[in-house]
Amino acid sequence: MSVQEITAKTIADFVIKKKKLFILDVRNESDFNDWKIEGKSIQILNKPYFDMLEGVDEIIDEIPRDIPILVVCAKEGSSKFVAEMLKESGIKDVMYLKGGMKAWSDHLEPIKVGDLSNGGSVYQFVRIGKGCLSYMIASEGEAIVIDAGRTIEPFITFAKEKGVTIKHAIDTHLHADHISGGRKLREETGAAYWLPPKDAEEVVFEFNGLTETSNLKLNGTQIDIIYSPGHTIGSTSILVDNEYLLTGDILFVQSIGRPDLAGRAGDWASHLRETLYSRYKEMSENLMVLPAHFSHITELGTDGSVSEKLGVLFTQNDGLQIEDESDFHKRVSENLPPQPNSFQEIRKTNMGKINPNEDEQQEMEIGPNRCAIN
């Protein structure tokens, strides 16, 4: 019996617009507990595929009849099989996720988040299933891409649609939760690739060192580089047009960056505090903070983007309310969430030390980003 397939882009629309949806996730319990599709109006049930090989009678009474039903698995095949059984059992509005949770992990949603003083624009690419955020700054026919994920086609396609040439690709730090697309953008577009040199001591490929003296030019738009260590020793922020502060993994909307992913939490906690409580504190409260990640679906705005004024974060972000320095050190180095899946292999890939194939890279990235302290 034929069942409708649905794309990750359509599911992103359900999440962003808070449409009602019931999800039957047929992955095993541990994978489900590690990472799942979430949304304010989404109901979800986990029932492993292998428990339903003989049929869906056991769960049929738990399936609502008044909202759409989506069946998901890791890759697609199991969810399609279960969706067909549900339809044969009388469930009419049932679908399965094309490409499974791997497709959900990779999907990028481009959203305009601001205008530049010269008529250009700032775009945020929301990787909603992974919690990753990338950016394109477009100005007078040229563009900079910041913290690109490994799937670069959306950036190249979007640049063509907007009539801009990608001139620079920047990583604000050496990423540990996802594989950077910066080098691939250089290979495909001829863009200059920039990486903070303090994060690149073990990198085995050529790059442009991103420092406060770097002269990055984008037609008519001011780009300032701000050294802001703490998440990594090389972490760097980008100030665009004196209005948008791209904070990388240092500062998020509801949390702050963790300093432990290179095994240096004790050493880097002081840098993190200095960046957050001194350097950022000296900056304008009206700056719009654009982070490189989000941890919770509640951080999404009504349009699906993630941002907040710096002044608001200094009053509402718990990570910016820890007055005692010793308490701060303890908070950012103890009882942290689990580290990102395969983070050591991802770091080595981003250094150029290993070269996994596309399927291996996709598998390495499965799961949440876990770059915040909570």
mmCIF file of C-alpha atoms in Angstrom:
data_model
loop_
_atom_site.group_PDB
_atom_site.id
_atom_site.type_symbol
_atom_site.label_atom_id
_atom_site.label_comp_id
_atom_site.label_asym_id
_atom_site.label_seq_id
_atom_site.Cartn_x
_atom_site.Cartn_y
_atom_site.Cartn_z
ATOM 1 C CA MET A 1 0.000 0.000 0.000
ATOM 2 C CA SER A 2 1.473 3.355 -1.080
ATOM 3 C CA VAL A 3 2.442 5.782 1.689
ATOM 4 C CA GLN A 4 3.383 9.429 1.235
ATOM 5 C CA GLU A 5 7.013 10.391 1.793
ATOM 6 C CA ILE A 6 7.769 13.769 3.342
ATOM 7 C CA THR A 7 11.013 15.751 3.297
ATOM 8 C CA ALA A 8 13.040 17.208 6.144
ATOM 9 C CA LYS A 9 12.231 20.683 4.795
ATOM 10 C CA THR A 10 8.516 20.042 5.293
ATOM 11 C CA ILE A 11 9.106 18.793 8.842
ATOM 12 C CA ALA A 12 11.151 21.930 9.553
ATOM 13 C CA ASP A 13 8.092 23.930 8.527
ATOM 14 C CA PHE A 14 5.990 21.945 11.023
ATOM 15 C CA VAL A 15 8.484 22.746 13.780
ATOM 16 C CA ILE A 16 8.954 26.445 12.966
ATOM 17 C CA LYS A 17 5.237 27.144 12.488
ATOM 18 C CA LYS A 18 4.281 24.968 15.458
ATOM 19 C CA LYS A 19 1.948 22.777 13.418
ATOM 20 C CA LYS A 20 0.533 19.704 15.102
ATOM 21 C CA LEU A 21 2.267 16.435 14.265
ATOM 22 C CA PHE A 22 2.470 12.987 15.839
ATOM 23 C CA ILE A 23 5.786 11.186 15.353
ATOM 24 C CA LEU A 24 6.319 7.462 15.709
ATOM 25 C CA ASP A 25 10.075 7.021 16.036
ATOM 26 C CA VAL A 26 11.018 3.395 15.338
ATOM 27 C CA ARG A 27 14.727 3.612 16.170
ATOM 28 C CA ASN A 28 16.098 1.794 19.198
ATOM 29 C CA GLU A 29 15.544 3.368 22.591
ATOM 30 C CA SER A 30 19.122 4.551 23.170
ATOM 31 C CA ASP A 31 19.288 6.404 19.833
ATOM 32 C CA PHE A 32 15.883 7.953 20.516
ATOM 33 C CA ASN A 33 16.888 9.142 23.993
ATOM 34 C CA ASP A 34 20.105 10.621 22.612
ATOM 35 C CA TRP A 35 18.417 12.729 19.929
ATOM 36 C CA LYS A 36 14.974 13.166 18.414
ATOM 37 C CA ILE A 37 12.763 15.567 16.463
ATOM 38 C CA GLU A 38 11.311 18.128 18.858
ATOM 39 C CA GLY A 39 8.780 20.919 18.578
ATOM 40 C CA LYS A 40 6.209 22.769 20.657
ATOM 41 C CA SER A 41 3.236 21.110 18.932
ATOM 42 C CA ILE A 42 4.861 17.733 18.291
ATOM 43 C CA GLN A 43 3.812 14.577 20.109
ATOM 44 C CA ILE A 44 6.218 11.664 19.914
ATOM 45 C CA LEU A 45 6.210 7.937 20.674
ATOM 46 C CA ASN A 46 9.219 5.636 20.531
ATOM 47 C CA LYS A 47 8.594 2.013 19.570
ATOM 48 C CA PRO A 48 11.564 0.105 18.100
ATOM 49 C CA TYR A 49 11.053 -1.353 14.632
ATOM 50 C CA PHE A 50 12.009 -4.860 15.719
ATOM 51 C CA ASP A 51 9.092 -4.883 18.162
ATOM 52 C CA MET A 52 6.667 -4.404 15.250
ATOM 53 C CA LEU A 53 7.846 -6.980 12.731
ATOM 54 C CA GLU A 54 4.646 -8.954 13.280
ATOM 55 C CA GLY A 55 2.351 -5.925 13.138
ATOM 56 C CA VAL A 56 1.289 -2.687 14.816
ATOM 57 C CA ASP A 57 -1.642 -3.985 16.883
ATOM 58 C CA GLU A 58 0.227 -3.296 20.132
ATOM 59 C CA ILE A 59 0.464 0.464 19.469
ATOM 60 C CA ILE A 60 -2.532 1.134 17.223
ATOM 61 C CA ASP A 61 -4.631 2.540 20.074
ATOM 62 C CA GLU A 62 -1.870 5.031 20.897
ATOM 63 C CA ILE A 63 -1.966 6.569 17.419
ATOM 64 C CA PRO A 64 -4.217 9.659 17.155
ATOM 65 C CA ARG A 65 -6.636 9.966 14.237
ATOM 66 C CA ASP A 66 -7.042 13.748 14.153
ATOM 67 C CA ILE A 67 -3.494 14.931 13.287
ATOM 68 C CA PRO A 68 -0.872 13.861 10.709
ATOM 69 C CA ILE A 69 1.293 10.861 11.604
ATOM 70 C CA LEU A 70 4.986 10.749 10.694
ATOM 71 C CA VAL A 71 7.074 7.588 11.038
ATOM 72 C CA VAL A 72 10.839 8.071 11.301
ATOM 73 C CA CYS A 73 13.875 5.809 11.489
ATOM 74 C CA ALA A 74 17.594 6.246 10.930
ATOM 75 C CA LYS A 75 17.695 5.999 7.123
ATOM 76 C CA GLU A 76 14.118 5.526 5.790
ATOM 77 C CA GLY A 77 13.479 1.849 5.090
ATOM 78 C CA SER A 78 12.102 0.760 8.461
ATOM 79 C CA SER A 79 9.833 3.799 8.753
ATOM 80 C CA LYS A 80 8.338 3.163 5.325
ATOM 81 C CA PHE A 81 7.567 -0.433 6.289
ATOM 82 C CA VAL A 82 5.873 0.592 9.553
ATOM 83 C CA ALA A 83 3.972 3.439 7.858
ATOM 84 C CA GLU A 84 2.541 0.940 5.354
ATOM 85 C CA MET A 85 1.393 -1.307 8.203
ATOM 86 C CA LEU A 86 -0.291 1.648 9.916
ATOM 87 C CA LYS A 87 -2.117 2.550 6.731
ATOM 88 C CA GLU A 88 -3.256 -1.034 6.248
ATOM 89 C CA SER A 89 -4.592 -0.872 9.820
ATOM 90 C CA GLY A 90 -6.815 2.090 8.988
ATOM 91 C CA ILE A 91 -4.592 5.099 9.788
ATOM 92 C CA LYS A 92 -5.213 7.428 6.842
ATOM 93 C CA ASP A 93 -2.971 10.464 7.344
ATOM 94 C CA VAL A 94 0.381 8.685 7.700
ATOM 95 C CA MET A 95 3.766 9.531 6.150
ATOM 96 C CA TYR A 96 7.426 8.580 6.495
ATOM 97 C CA LEU A 97 10.495 10.815 6.543
ATOM 98 C CA LYS A 98 12.478 10.631 3.317
ATOM 99 C CA GLY A 99 16.115 9.884 4.145
ATOM 100 C CA GLY A 100 15.292 9.307 7.805
ATOM 101 C CA MET A 101 16.990 11.052 10.706
ATOM 102 C CA LYS A 102 20.154 11.410 8.645
ATOM 103 C CA ALA A 103 18.253 13.717 6.310
ATOM 104 C CA TRP A 104 16.863 15.594 9.317
ATOM 105 C CA SER A 105 20.399 16.074 10.644
ATOM 106 C CA ASP A 106 21.620 17.564 7.350
ATOM 107 C CA HIS A 107 18.733 19.886 6.445
ATOM 108 C CA LEU A 108 19.555 23.630 6.266
ATOM 109 C CA GLU A 109 16.927 26.360 6.379
ATOM 110 C CA PRO A 110 18.164 29.802 5.146
ATOM 111 C CA ILE A 111 16.514 32.721 6.940
ATOM 112 C CA LYS A 112 17.173 36.435 6.552
ATOM 113 C CA VAL A 113 18.014 37.895 9.964
ATOM 114 C CA GLY A 114 19.047 41.452 9.175
ATOM 115 C CA ASP A 115 19.928 44.254 6.794
ATOM 116 C CA LEU A 116 23.272 45.980 6.324
ATOM 117 C CA SER A 117 23.714 49.728 6.174
ATOM 118 C CA ASN A 118 24.716 49.582 2.494
ATOM 119 C CA GLY A 119 21.696 47.539 1.432
ATOM 120 C CA GLY A 120 23.243 44.089 1.916
ATOM 121 C CA SER A 121 21.814 41.318 4.072
ATOM 122 C CA VAL A 122 22.671 38.826 6.808
ATOM 123 C CA TYR A 123 21.340 35.287 6.387
ATOM 124 C CA GLN A 124 21.292 32.549 8.994
ATOM 125 C CA PHE A 125 21.342 28.919 7.830
ATOM 126 C CA VAL A 126 19.530 26.930 10.515
ATOM 127 C CA ARG A 127 20.460 23.262 10.715
ATOM 128 C CA ILE A 128 17.405 22.596 12.805
ATOM 129 C CA GLY A 129 17.963 18.879 13.387
ATOM 130 C CA LYS A 130 21.511 19.374 14.663
ATOM 131 C CA GLY A 131 21.234 22.787 16.320
ATOM 132 C CA CYS A 132 23.983 24.274 14.133
ATOM 133 C CA LEU A 133 23.875 27.812 12.740
ATOM 134 C CA SER A 134 25.873 29.087 9.764
ATOM 135 C CA TYR A 135 25.850 32.537 8.177
ATOM 136 C CA MET A 136 26.155 34.313 4.865
ATOM 137 C CA ILE A 137 26.932 38.025 4.783
ATOM 138 C CA ALA A 138 25.977 39.338 1.342
ATOM 139 C CA SER A 139 27.006 42.813 0.213
ATOM 140 C CA GLU A 140 27.166 44.371 -3.254
ATOM 141 C CA GLY A 141 27.702 41.150 -5.178
ATOM 142 C CA GLU A 142 30.066 39.478 -2.705
ATOM 143 C CA ALA A 143 29.579 37.188 0.277
ATOM 144 C CA ILE A 144 31.293 35.723 3.307
ATOM 145 C CA VAL A 145 30.181 32.348 4.695
ATOM 146 C CA ILE A 146 30.815 31.768 8.393
ATOM 147 C CA ASP A 147 30.893 28.393 10.170
ATOM 148 C CA ALA A 148 29.686 26.425 7.153
ATOM 149 C CA GLY A 149 28.642 22.825 7.689
ATOM 150 C CA ARG A 150 30.025 19.973 5.601
ATOM 151 C CA THR A 151 27.128 20.078 3.108
ATOM 152 C CA ILE A 152 28.089 23.131 1.073
ATOM 153 C CA GLU A 153 25.600 22.869 -1.809
ATOM 154 C CA PRO A 154 22.958 24.969 0.007
ATOM 155 C CA PHE A 155 25.435 27.843 0.365
ATOM 156 C CA ILE A 156 26.546 27.691 -3.259
ATOM 157 C CA THR A 157 22.965 27.457 -4.528
ATOM 158 C CA PHE A 158 21.798 30.294 -2.290
ATOM 159 C CA ALA A 159 24.685 32.531 -3.387
ATOM 160 C CA LYS A 160 23.741 31.958 -7.037
ATOM 161 C CA GLU A 161 20.121 32.780 -6.285
ATOM 162 C CA LYS A 162 21.163 36.044 -4.638
ATOM 163 C CA GLY A 163 23.662 36.900 -7.373
ATOM 164 C CA VAL A 164 26.683 37.009 -5.056
ATOM 165 C CA THR A 165 30.159 35.463 -5.232
ATOM 166 C CA ILE A 166 31.495 33.745 -2.122
ATOM 167 C CA LYS A 167 34.841 35.479 -1.482
ATOM 168 C CA HIS A 168 35.639 34.208 2.021
ATOM 169 C CA ALA A 169 34.815 31.176 4.170
ATOM 170 C CA ILE A 170 35.495 31.568 7.908
ATOM 171 C CA ASP A 171 35.481 29.163 10.824
ATOM 172 C CA THR A 172 35.262 30.993 14.144
ATOM 173 C CA HIS A 173 37.081 28.066 15.788
ATOM 174 C CA LEU A 174 38.064 24.440 15.204
ATOM 175 C CA HIS A 175 34.714 22.680 15.440
ATOM 176 C CA ALA A 176 34.240 19.493 17.463
ATOM 177 C CA ASP A 177 30.557 18.745 16.846
ATOM 178 C CA HIS A 178 30.328 18.958 13.057
ATOM 179 C CA ILE A 179 32.592 18.757 10.044
ATOM 180 C CA SER A 180 33.462 22.121 8.570
ATOM 181 C CA GLY A 181 32.598 22.941 4.972
ATOM 182 C CA GLY A 182 35.114 25.788 4.845
ATOM 183 C CA ARG A 183 37.808 23.942 2.921
ATOM 184 C CA LYS A 184 35.266 22.494 0.486
ATOM 185 C CA LEU A 185 33.950 25.991 -0.190
ATOM 186 C CA ARG A 186 37.489 27.069 -0.994
ATOM 187 C CA GLU A 187 37.887 24.150 -3.386
ATOM 188 C CA GLU A 188 34.518 24.692 -5.090
ATOM 189 C CA THR A 189 34.364 28.495 -5.233
ATOM 190 C CA GLY A 190 37.940 29.762 -4.911
ATOM 191 C CA ALA A 191 37.050 31.578 -1.682
ATOM 192 C CA ALA A 192 39.788 32.294 0.842
ATOM 193 C CA TYR A 193 39.496 29.988 3.868
ATOM 194 C CA TRP A 194 40.191 31.518 7.297
ATOM 195 C CA LEU A 195 40.818 29.722 10.588
ATOM 196 C CA PRO A 196 42.160 31.042 13.942
ATOM 197 C CA PRO A 197 45.845 30.026 14.067
ATOM 198 C CA LYS A 198 45.736 29.226 17.797
ATOM 199 C CA ASP A 199 43.233 26.480 16.978
ATOM 200 C CA ALA A 200 45.249 25.265 14.017
ATOM 201 C CA GLU A 201 48.548 24.120 15.495
ATOM 202 C CA GLU A 202 47.850 20.536 14.402
ATOM 203 C CA VAL A 203 46.141 21.398 11.102
ATOM 204 C CA VAL A 204 47.863 19.769 8.115
ATOM 205 C CA PHE A 205 46.489 21.935 5.282
ATOM 206 C CA GLU A 206 47.045 25.536 4.226
ATOM 207 C CA PHE A 207 44.727 28.264 5.489
ATOM 208 C CA ASN A 208 44.623 31.996 6.137
ATOM 209 C CA GLY A 209 45.180 32.877 9.787
ATOM 210 C CA LEU A 210 42.153 34.659 11.271
ATOM 211 C CA THR A 211 43.386 37.290 13.744
ATOM 212 C CA GLU A 212 42.381 40.767 14.846
ATOM 213 C CA THR A 213 44.757 42.202 12.240
ATOM 214 C CA SER A 214 43.226 40.202 9.382
ATOM 215 C CA ASN A 215 42.075 42.485 6.602
ATOM 216 C CA LEU A 216 38.798 40.942 5.490
ATOM 217 C CA LYS A 217 37.028 43.118 2.984
ATOM 218 C CA LEU A 218 33.466 42.823 1.803
ATOM 219 C CA ASN A 219 32.187 45.479 -0.568
ATOM 220 C CA GLY A 220 30.894 48.363 1.515
ATOM 221 C CA THR A 221 30.515 46.393 4.773
ATOM 222 C CA GLN A 222 32.766 46.680 7.810
ATOM 223 C CA ILE A 223 34.038 43.346 9.133
ATOM 224 C CA ASP A 224 35.904 43.364 12.477
ATOM 225 C CA ILE A 225 37.676 40.327 13.946
ATOM 226 C CA ILE A 226 37.552 39.988 17.734
ATOM 227 C CA TYR A 227 39.708 37.452 19.580
ATOM 228 C CA SER A 228 37.366 35.801 22.112
ATOM 229 C CA PRO A 229 38.923 32.624 23.552
ATOM 230 C CA GLY A 230 37.250 30.242 25.969
ATOM 231 C CA HIS A 231 35.370 27.551 24.081
ATOM 232 C CA THR A 232 38.675 26.937 22.338
ATOM 233 C CA ILE A 233 41.913 28.854 22.733
ATOM 234 C CA GLY A 234 41.477 30.319 19.258
ATOM 235 C CA SER A 235 37.773 31.164 19.400
ATOM 236 C CA THR A 236 37.056 34.328 17.466
ATOM 237 C CA SER A 237 33.987 36.539 17.076
ATOM 238 C CA ILE A 238 32.981 38.470 13.971
ATOM 239 C CA LEU A 239 31.461 41.948 14.238
ATOM 240 C CA VAL A 240 29.529 42.851 11.094
ATOM 241 C CA ASP A 241 28.540 46.427 10.261
ATOM 242 C CA ASN A 242 28.892 47.387 13.952
ATOM 243 C CA GLU A 243 25.483 45.786 14.453
ATOM 244 C CA TYR A 244 25.746 41.972 14.340
ATOM 245 C CA LEU A 245 28.011 40.001 16.685
ATOM 246 C CA LEU A 246 28.687 36.456 15.488
ATOM 247 C CA THR A 247 29.856 34.752 18.668
ATOM 248 C CA GLY A 248 30.715 31.268 17.424
ATOM 249 C CA ASP A 249 30.472 28.829 20.334
ATOM 250 C CA ILE A 250 31.329 31.342 23.055
ATOM 251 C CA LEU A 251 27.874 32.767 23.738
ATOM 252 C CA PHE A 252 24.470 31.275 22.934
ATOM 253 C CA VAL A 253 20.965 32.598 23.515
ATOM 254 C CA GLN A 254 20.249 30.380 26.530
ATOM 255 C CA SER A 255 23.716 29.247 27.585
ATOM 256 C CA ILE A 256 27.469 29.708 27.117
ATOM 257 C CA GLY A 257 30.139 27.608 25.441
ATOM 258 C CA ARG A 258 31.848 24.704 27.175
ATOM 259 C CA PRO A 259 35.672 24.853 27.462
ATOM 260 C CA ASP A 260 36.390 21.126 27.742
ATOM 261 C CA LEU A 261 36.215 19.655 24.231
ATOM 262 C CA ALA A 262 39.993 19.722 23.780
ATOM 263 C CA GLY A 263 40.606 18.509 27.333
ATOM 264 C CA ARG A 264 41.562 21.967 28.607
ATOM 265 C CA ALA A 265 38.556 23.035 30.700
ATOM 266 C CA GLY A 266 40.686 24.120 33.667
ATOM 267 C CA ASP A 267 42.998 26.208 31.513
ATOM 268 C CA TRP A 268 40.380 27.740 29.257
ATOM 269 C CA ALA A 269 37.702 28.598 31.826
ATOM 270 C CA SER A 270 39.517 31.808 32.729
ATOM 271 C CA HIS A 271 39.653 32.803 29.077
ATOM 272 C CA LEU A 272 35.934 32.082 28.760
ATOM 273 C CA ARG A 273 35.107 34.297 31.737
ATOM 274 C CA GLU A 274 37.335 37.112 30.473
ATOM 275 C CA THR A 275 35.621 37.040 27.068
ATOM 276 C CA LEU A 276 32.090 36.932 28.438
ATOM 277 C CA TYR A 277 32.352 39.148 31.504
ATOM 278 C CA SER A 278 34.914 41.684 30.313
ATOM 279 C CA ARG A 279 35.345 41.861 26.562
ATOM 280 C CA TYR A 280 31.697 41.373 25.623
ATOM 281 C CA LYS A 281 30.606 43.525 28.557
ATOM 282 C CA GLU A 282 32.434 46.489 27.021
ATOM 283 C CA MET A 283 30.506 46.178 23.763
ATOM 284 C CA SER A 284 27.213 47.838 22.851
ATOM 285 C CA GLU A 285 24.136 46.282 24.435
ATOM 286 C CA ASN A 286 22.326 46.844 21.140
ATOM 287 C CA LEU A 287 24.475 44.370 19.217
ATOM 288 C CA MET A 288 22.475 41.472 17.819
ATOM 289 C CA VAL A 289 24.100 38.236 18.960
ATOM 290 C CA LEU A 290 24.160 35.520 16.305
ATOM 291 C CA PRO A 291 25.590 32.272 17.763
ATOM 292 C CA ALA A 292 26.872 29.180 15.965
ATOM 293 C CA HIS A 293 24.531 26.790 17.802
ATOM 294 C CA PHE A 294 21.359 26.385 19.770
ATOM 295 C CA SER A 295 20.535 23.617 22.218
ATOM 296 C CA HIS A 296 16.785 23.855 22.698
ATOM 297 C CA ILE A 297 13.909 24.336 20.293
ATOM 298 C CA THR A 298 12.689 27.152 22.558
ATOM 299 C CA GLU A 299 15.575 29.295 21.268
ATOM 300 C CA LEU A 300 13.966 29.515 17.822
ATOM 301 C CA GLY A 301 12.162 32.763 17.070
ATOM 302 C CA THR A 302 8.814 32.961 15.307
ATOM 303 C CA ASP A 303 10.562 32.796 11.922
ATOM 304 C CA GLY A 304 12.822 29.913 12.962
ATOM 305 C CA SER A 305 15.945 32.030 13.447
ATOM 306 C CA VAL A 306 18.081 32.279 16.593
ATOM 307 C CA SER A 307 19.263 35.662 17.895
ATOM 308 C CA GLU A 308 19.043 38.121 20.776
ATOM 309 C CA LYS A 309 20.376 41.529 21.793
ATOM 310 C CA LEU A 310 23.573 41.401 23.847
ATOM 311 C CA GLY A 311 22.027 43.553 26.570
ATOM 312 C CA VAL A 312 19.117 41.137 26.931
ATOM 313 C CA LEU A 313 21.499 38.208 27.315
ATOM 314 C CA PHE A 314 23.346 39.980 30.123
ATOM 315 C CA THR A 315 20.064 40.082 32.045
ATOM 316 C CA GLN A 316 18.531 36.737 31.065
ATOM 317 C CA ASN A 317 21.266 34.230 30.162
ATOM 318 C CA ASP A 318 22.124 32.180 33.265
ATOM 319 C CA GLY A 319 25.697 31.739 32.100
ATOM 320 C CA LEU A 320 26.226 35.490 32.394
ATOM 321 C CA GLN A 321 24.892 35.733 35.961
ATOM 322 C CA ILE A 322 27.660 33.856 37.831
ATOM 323 C CA GLU A 323 29.346 36.606 39.841
ATOM 324 C CA ASP A 324 31.836 34.528 41.824
ATOM 325 C CA GLU A 325 34.810 33.470 39.699
ATOM 326 C CA SER A 326 35.360 30.158 41.483
ATOM 327 C CA ASP A 327 31.662 29.318 41.057
ATOM 328 C CA PHE A 328 31.996 30.123 37.375
ATOM 329 C CA HIS A 329 35.009 27.801 36.974
ATOM 330 C CA LYS A 330 33.113 25.020 38.708
ATOM 331 C CA ARG A 331 29.993 25.568 36.614
ATOM 332 C CA VAL A 332 31.810 25.377 33.263
ATOM 333 C CA SER A 333 34.034 22.423 34.102
ATOM 334 C CA GLU A 334 31.924 20.052 36.244
ATOM 335 C CA ASN A 335 28.745 18.066 35.583
ATOM 336 C CA LEU A 336 28.722 19.021 31.922
ATOM 337 C CA PRO A 337 26.505 17.267 29.357
ATOM 338 C CA PRO A 338 27.982 14.322 27.439
ATOM 339 C CA GLN A 339 30.487 15.377 24.815
ATOM 340 C CA PRO A 340 29.355 15.438 21.168
ATOM 341 C CA ASN A 341 29.240 12.071 19.423
ATOM 342 C CA SER A 342 32.535 11.227 17.653
ATOM 343 C CA PHE A 343 33.961 14.613 18.635
ATOM 344 C CA GLN A 344 37.582 13.449 18.579
ATOM 345 C CA GLU A 345 37.190 12.057 15.049
ATOM 346 C CA ILE A 346 35.406 15.252 13.975
ATOM 347 C CA ARG A 347 38.249 17.397 15.313
ATOM 348 C CA LYS A 348 40.802 15.245 13.472
ATOM 349 C CA THR A 349 38.757 15.540 10.272
ATOM 350 C CA ASN A 350 38.659 19.320 10.641
ATOM 351 C CA MET A 351 42.439 19.282 11.132
ATOM 352 C CA GLY A 352 42.869 17.289 7.927
ATOM 353 C CA LYS A 353 44.434 14.362 9.793
ATOM 354 C CA ILE A 354 41.807 11.857 8.657
ATOM 355 C CA ASN A 355 39.614 11.835 5.554
ATOM 356 C CA PRO A 356 36.438 9.807 6.129
ATOM 357 C CA ASN A 357 34.121 9.295 3.179
ATOM 358 C CA GLU A 358 30.735 11.015 2.917
ATOM 359 C CA ASP A 359 28.772 8.200 4.573
ATOM 360 C CA GLU A 360 31.271 8.048 7.428
ATOM 361 C CA GLN A 361 31.104 11.826 7.891
ATOM 362 C CA GLN A 362 27.319 11.758 8.021
ATOM 363 C CA GLU A 363 27.396 8.973 10.590
ATOM 364 C CA MET A 364 29.949 10.865 12.721
ATOM 365 C CA GLU A 365 27.663 13.885 12.916
ATOM 366 C CA ILE A 366 24.479 12.074 13.974
ATOM 367 C CA GLY A 367 23.127 13.454 17.242
ATOM 368 C CA PRO A 368 22.863 16.806 19.038
ATOM 369 C CA ASN A 369 25.705 19.352 19.030
ATOM 370 C CA ARG A 370 26.272 19.581 22.827
ATOM 371 C CA CYS A 371 28.546 22.636 22.619
ATOM 372 C CA ALA A 372 26.924 24.490 25.538
ATOM 373 C CA ILE A 373 27.417 23.927 29.265
ATOM 374 C CA ASN A 374 23.743 22.951 29.575
#
